[in-house]
Amino acid sequence: MSTKDIFIPKGNSIQAPGNDFHWNLGADPVYAGRTAFYYSLFEPTGEESWVFTGSTGSGDEENFFGFLLMVPYIDDNVLEYTYKLGDGKDLHVSHIHSIPAPDGFIGFRTVDADDAELSIRLDPVNGTVQGDFNALFKSHGYRLFPQGTFKLIRDDQ
């Protein structure tokens, strides 16, 4: 079992100028309308992570669709690394999307990737990250094979 905190940007959130997060599920790229790049500390365990997200739609309109990638925080040095799911380096890749919900509720489903790879260049001091990723979601009836790229500025500085 694993647990992860997920923060979904509000519909009126402001995206950092120059941020780009897009993926391809077929012929045409999909560009995220909302992005986030932040440091996360899970207080009970002290687990520190870097989080990168890109999404389209909104929960209110029930058309939210996005990807979330997480890697462990190591230190404040520049990090250039290629993570592979299951290599023991704690890469986490999820797909999040809206689902129908009872009146008065907003429904989301999060599914973890079955396989994934992420190559990043992260500069914690300057608050920038560039990355390329691919993932495979095949469990629970999913058939998603996104390939994407992002260039983000930290939101939490």
PDB file of C-alpha atoms in Angstrom:
ATOM      1  CA  MET A   1       0.000   0.000   0.000  1.00  0.00           C
ATOM      2  CA  SER A   2       1.192   3.530  -0.693  1.00  0.00           C
ATOM      3  CA  THR A   3      -0.189   6.918   0.163  1.00  0.00           C
ATOM      4  CA  LYS A   4       0.542  10.212  -1.592  1.00  0.00           C
ATOM      5  CA  ASP A   5      -0.787  13.708  -1.052  1.00  0.00           C
ATOM      6  CA  ILE A   6      -2.135  15.222  -4.252  1.00  0.00           C
ATOM      7  CA  PHE A   7      -2.840  18.915  -4.682  1.00  0.00           C
ATOM      8  CA  ILE A   8      -4.944  19.817  -7.692  1.00  0.00           C
ATOM      9  CA  PRO A   9      -4.706  23.451  -8.831  1.00  0.00           C
ATOM     10  CA  LYS A  10      -7.873  25.480  -8.452  1.00  0.00           C
ATOM     11  CA  GLY A  11      -9.634  26.560 -11.627  1.00  0.00           C
ATOM     12  CA  ASN A  12      -8.472  30.148 -11.262  1.00  0.00           C
ATOM     13  CA  SER A  13      -4.861  29.375 -10.314  1.00  0.00           C
ATOM     14  CA  ILE A  14      -2.116  31.275 -12.086  1.00  0.00           C
ATOM     15  CA  GLN A  15       0.466  29.264 -13.953  1.00  0.00           C
ATOM     16  CA  ALA A  16       4.069  30.504 -13.890  1.00  0.00           C
ATOM     17  CA  PRO A  17       4.936  32.275 -17.175  1.00  0.00           C
ATOM     18  CA  GLY A  18       6.893  30.016 -19.496  1.00  0.00           C
ATOM     19  CA  ASN A  19       5.776  26.780 -17.867  1.00  0.00           C
ATOM     20  CA  ASP A  20       5.184  24.000 -20.373  1.00  0.00           C
ATOM     21  CA  PHE A  21       3.893  20.514 -19.662  1.00  0.00           C
ATOM     22  CA  HIS A  22       2.555  18.447 -22.504  1.00  0.00           C
ATOM     23  CA  TRP A  23       2.042  14.836 -23.422  1.00  0.00           C
ATOM     24  CA  ASN A  24       1.077  12.770 -26.397  1.00  0.00           C
ATOM     25  CA  LEU A  25      -1.534  10.014 -26.320  1.00  0.00           C
ATOM     26  CA  GLY A  26      -1.735   9.672 -30.088  1.00  0.00           C
ATOM     27  CA  ALA A  27      -1.094  11.984 -32.999  1.00  0.00           C
ATOM     28  CA  ASP A  28      -1.448  15.410 -31.378  1.00  0.00           C
ATOM     29  CA  PRO A  29       0.171  16.752 -28.213  1.00  0.00           C
ATOM     30  CA  VAL A  30      -2.031  17.808 -25.301  1.00  0.00           C
ATOM     31  CA  TYR A  31      -0.883  20.988 -23.533  1.00  0.00           C
ATOM     32  CA  ALA A  32      -1.602  21.352 -19.832  1.00  0.00           C
ATOM     33  CA  GLY A  33      -3.659  24.378 -18.854  1.00  0.00           C
ATOM     34  CA  ARG A  34      -2.356  24.065 -15.301  1.00  0.00           C
ATOM     35  CA  THR A  35       1.055  23.035 -14.052  1.00  0.00           C
ATOM     36  CA  ALA A  36       2.763  22.765 -10.696  1.00  0.00           C
ATOM     37  CA  PHE A  37       6.317  22.168  -9.481  1.00  0.00           C
ATOM     38  CA  TYR A  38       6.877  22.153  -5.745  1.00  0.00           C
ATOM     39  CA  TYR A  39       8.718  20.656  -2.801  1.00  0.00           C
ATOM     40  CA  SER A  40       6.607  18.399  -0.575  1.00  0.00           C
ATOM     41  CA  LEU A  41       7.255  17.313   3.001  1.00  0.00           C
ATOM     42  CA  PHE A  42       5.113  14.547   4.463  1.00  0.00           C
ATOM     43  CA  GLU A  43       5.264  15.472   8.165  1.00  0.00           C
ATOM     44  CA  PRO A  44       4.477  12.110   9.789  1.00  0.00           C
ATOM     45  CA  THR A  45       7.366  10.310   8.075  1.00  0.00           C
ATOM     46  CA  GLY A  46       9.649  13.182   7.092  1.00  0.00           C
ATOM     47  CA  GLU A  47       9.553  12.030   3.453  1.00  0.00           C
ATOM     48  CA  GLU A  48      10.672  14.849   1.142  1.00  0.00           C
ATOM     49  CA  SER A  49       9.765  14.915  -2.550  1.00  0.00           C
ATOM     50  CA  TRP A  50       9.759  17.003  -5.696  1.00  0.00           C
ATOM     51  CA  VAL A  51       6.386  17.042  -7.432  1.00  0.00           C
ATOM     52  CA  PHE A  52       5.651  17.862 -11.101  1.00  0.00           C
ATOM     53  CA  THR A  53       2.095  18.007 -12.474  1.00  0.00           C
ATOM     54  CA  GLY A  54       0.275  18.983 -15.612  1.00  0.00           C
ATOM     55  CA  SER A  55      -3.472  18.894 -16.201  1.00  0.00           C
ATOM     56  CA  THR A  56      -6.359  19.986 -18.358  1.00  0.00           C
ATOM     57  CA  GLY A  57      -9.992  20.619 -17.472  1.00  0.00           C
ATOM     58  CA  SER A  58     -11.351  21.066 -13.966  1.00  0.00           C
ATOM     59  CA  GLY A  59     -13.004  19.065 -11.235  1.00  0.00           C
ATOM     60  CA  ASP A  60     -15.999  21.401 -11.216  1.00  0.00           C
ATOM     61  CA  GLU A  61     -16.632  20.709 -14.900  1.00  0.00           C
ATOM     62  CA  GLU A  62     -15.893  16.993 -14.411  1.00  0.00           C
ATOM     63  CA  ASN A  63     -13.329  16.943 -17.213  1.00  0.00           C
ATOM     64  CA  PHE A  64     -10.083  16.975 -15.213  1.00  0.00           C
ATOM     65  CA  PHE A  65      -7.237  14.946 -16.786  1.00  0.00           C
ATOM     66  CA  GLY A  66      -3.609  15.026 -15.741  1.00  0.00           C
ATOM     67  CA  PHE A  67      -0.364  13.413 -14.738  1.00  0.00           C
ATOM     68  CA  LEU A  68       1.627  13.644 -11.514  1.00  0.00           C
ATOM     69  CA  LEU A  69       5.278  12.651 -11.167  1.00  0.00           C
ATOM     70  CA  MET A  70       7.254  12.546  -7.915  1.00  0.00           C
ATOM     71  CA  VAL A  71      10.904  11.922  -7.093  1.00  0.00           C
ATOM     72  CA  PRO A  72      12.657  12.039  -3.714  1.00  0.00           C
ATOM     73  CA  TYR A  73      14.331  15.241  -2.571  1.00  0.00           C
ATOM     74  CA  ILE A  74      18.046  14.535  -2.146  1.00  0.00           C
ATOM     75  CA  ASP A  75      19.725  17.909  -1.579  1.00  0.00           C
ATOM     76  CA  ASP A  76      20.007  21.353  -3.173  1.00  0.00           C
ATOM     77  CA  ASN A  77      22.536  20.325  -5.837  1.00  0.00           C
ATOM     78  CA  VAL A  78      21.588  20.112  -9.502  1.00  0.00           C
ATOM     79  CA  LEU A  79      20.082  16.702 -10.200  1.00  0.00           C
ATOM     80  CA  GLU A  80      20.392  15.060 -13.612  1.00  0.00           C
ATOM     81  CA  TYR A  81      19.045  11.547 -13.552  1.00  0.00           C
ATOM     82  CA  THR A  82      16.911   9.019 -15.380  1.00  0.00           C
ATOM     83  CA  TYR A  83      14.493   7.228 -13.065  1.00  0.00           C
ATOM     84  CA  LYS A  84      12.800   3.959 -13.942  1.00  0.00           C
ATOM     85  CA  LEU A  85       9.783   2.708 -12.043  1.00  0.00           C
ATOM     86  CA  GLY A  86      10.846  -0.151  -9.790  1.00  0.00           C
ATOM     87  CA  ASP A  87      14.566   0.711  -9.766  1.00  0.00           C
ATOM     88  CA  GLY A  88      14.500   1.432  -6.029  1.00  0.00           C
ATOM     89  CA  LYS A  89      14.896   5.198  -6.519  1.00  0.00           C
ATOM     90  CA  ASP A  90      11.236   5.889  -5.577  1.00  0.00           C
ATOM     91  CA  LEU A  91       9.842   7.332  -8.802  1.00  0.00           C
ATOM     92  CA  HIS A  92       6.068   7.745  -8.581  1.00  0.00           C
ATOM     93  CA  VAL A  93       3.882   8.366 -11.651  1.00  0.00           C
ATOM     94  CA  SER A  94       0.098   8.723 -11.508  1.00  0.00           C
ATOM     95  CA  HIS A  95      -2.716   9.590 -13.841  1.00  0.00           C
ATOM     96  CA  ILE A  96      -5.607  11.546 -12.326  1.00  0.00           C
ATOM     97  CA  HIS A  97      -8.973  12.102 -13.970  1.00  0.00           C
ATOM     98  CA  SER A  98     -12.533  13.108 -13.184  1.00  0.00           C
ATOM     99  CA  ILE A  99     -15.149  10.445 -12.548  1.00  0.00           C
ATOM    100  CA  PRO A 100     -18.904  10.793 -12.117  1.00  0.00           C
ATOM    101  CA  ALA A 101     -19.885  11.604  -8.538  1.00  0.00           C
ATOM    102  CA  PRO A 102     -23.107  11.958  -6.539  1.00  0.00           C
ATOM    103  CA  ASP A 103     -24.692  15.409  -6.410  1.00  0.00           C
ATOM    104  CA  GLY A 104     -22.678  17.750  -4.237  1.00  0.00           C
ATOM    105  CA  PHE A 105     -19.377  15.920  -4.755  1.00  0.00           C
ATOM    106  CA  ILE A 106     -16.456  16.110  -7.168  1.00  0.00           C
ATOM    107  CA  GLY A 107     -15.011  12.745  -8.131  1.00  0.00           C
ATOM    108  CA  PHE A 108     -11.412  11.955  -9.039  1.00  0.00           C
ATOM    109  CA  ARG A 109      -9.629   8.699  -9.683  1.00  0.00           C
ATOM    110  CA  THR A 110      -5.895   8.257  -9.339  1.00  0.00           C
ATOM    111  CA  VAL A 111      -4.156   5.305 -10.924  1.00  0.00           C
ATOM    112  CA  ASP A 112      -0.463   4.471 -10.584  1.00  0.00           C
ATOM    113  CA  ALA A 113       1.599   3.653 -13.647  1.00  0.00           C
ATOM    114  CA  ASP A 114       2.512   0.034 -14.286  1.00  0.00           C
ATOM    115  CA  ASP A 115       5.775   1.136 -15.871  1.00  0.00           C
ATOM    116  CA  ALA A 116       7.436   4.516 -16.329  1.00  0.00           C
ATOM    117  CA  GLU A 117      10.645   6.364 -17.013  1.00  0.00           C
ATOM    118  CA  LEU A 118      11.528   9.980 -16.201  1.00  0.00           C
ATOM    119  CA  SER A 119      14.670  11.853 -17.231  1.00  0.00           C
ATOM    120  CA  ILE A 120      15.091  15.175 -15.451  1.00  0.00           C
ATOM    121  CA  ARG A 121      17.441  18.067 -14.921  1.00  0.00           C
ATOM    122  CA  LEU A 122      16.373  19.757 -11.697  1.00  0.00           C
ATOM    123  CA  ASP A 123      18.011  22.895 -10.291  1.00  0.00           C
ATOM    124  CA  PRO A 124      16.593  23.416  -6.775  1.00  0.00           C
ATOM    125  CA  VAL A 125      18.454  26.690  -6.162  1.00  0.00           C
ATOM    126  CA  ASN A 126      17.159  28.363  -9.335  1.00  0.00           C
ATOM    127  CA  GLY A 127      13.805  26.584  -9.043  1.00  0.00           C
ATOM    128  CA  THR A 128      13.721  25.043 -12.507  1.00  0.00           C
ATOM    129  CA  VAL A 129      13.177  21.556 -13.879  1.00  0.00           C
ATOM    130  CA  GLN A 130      13.121  20.034 -17.348  1.00  0.00           C
ATOM    131  CA  GLY A 131      11.949  16.510 -17.904  1.00  0.00           C
ATOM    132  CA  ASP A 132      10.882  13.870 -20.391  1.00  0.00           C
ATOM    133  CA  PHE A 133       8.685  10.981 -19.374  1.00  0.00           C
ATOM    134  CA  ASN A 134       6.851   7.970 -20.694  1.00  0.00           C
ATOM    135  CA  ALA A 135       4.498   5.706 -18.836  1.00  0.00           C
ATOM    136  CA  LEU A 136       2.320   2.660 -19.240  1.00  0.00           C
ATOM    137  CA  PHE A 137      -1.070   2.386 -17.541  1.00  0.00           C
ATOM    138  CA  LYS A 138      -2.540  -1.039 -18.301  1.00  0.00           C
ATOM    139  CA  SER A 139      -4.026  -2.298 -15.025  1.00  0.00           C
ATOM    140  CA  HIS A 140      -7.690  -1.950 -14.060  1.00  0.00           C
ATOM    141  CA  GLY A 141      -8.811  -1.570 -17.682  1.00  0.00           C
ATOM    142  CA  TYR A 142      -6.557   1.393 -18.503  1.00  0.00           C
ATOM    143  CA  ARG A 143      -4.751   1.567 -21.824  1.00  0.00           C
ATOM    144  CA  LEU A 144      -2.739   4.801 -21.664  1.00  0.00           C
ATOM    145  CA  PHE A 145       0.782   5.171 -23.019  1.00  0.00           C
ATOM    146  CA  PRO A 146       1.662   8.860 -22.520  1.00  0.00           C
ATOM    147  CA  GLN A 147       4.940  10.338 -23.668  1.00  0.00           C
ATOM    148  CA  GLY A 148       5.563  13.835 -22.440  1.00  0.00           C
ATOM    149  CA  THR A 149       7.883  16.651 -21.642  1.00  0.00           C
ATOM    150  CA  PHE A 150       7.884  19.559 -19.235  1.00  0.00           C
ATOM    151  CA  LYS A 151       9.814  22.695 -18.376  1.00  0.00           C
ATOM    152  CA  LEU A 152       8.654  24.233 -15.110  1.00  0.00           C
ATOM    153  CA  ILE A 153       9.439  26.954 -12.584  1.00  0.00           C
ATOM    154  CA  ARG A 154       8.840  26.259  -8.895  1.00  0.00           C
ATOM    155  CA  ASP A 155       5.516  27.461  -7.552  1.00  0.00           C
ATOM    156  CA  ASP A 156       6.477  27.432  -3.880  1.00  0.00           C
ATOM    157  CA  GLN A 157       9.399  29.890  -3.777  1.00  0.00           C
TER     158      GLN A 157
END
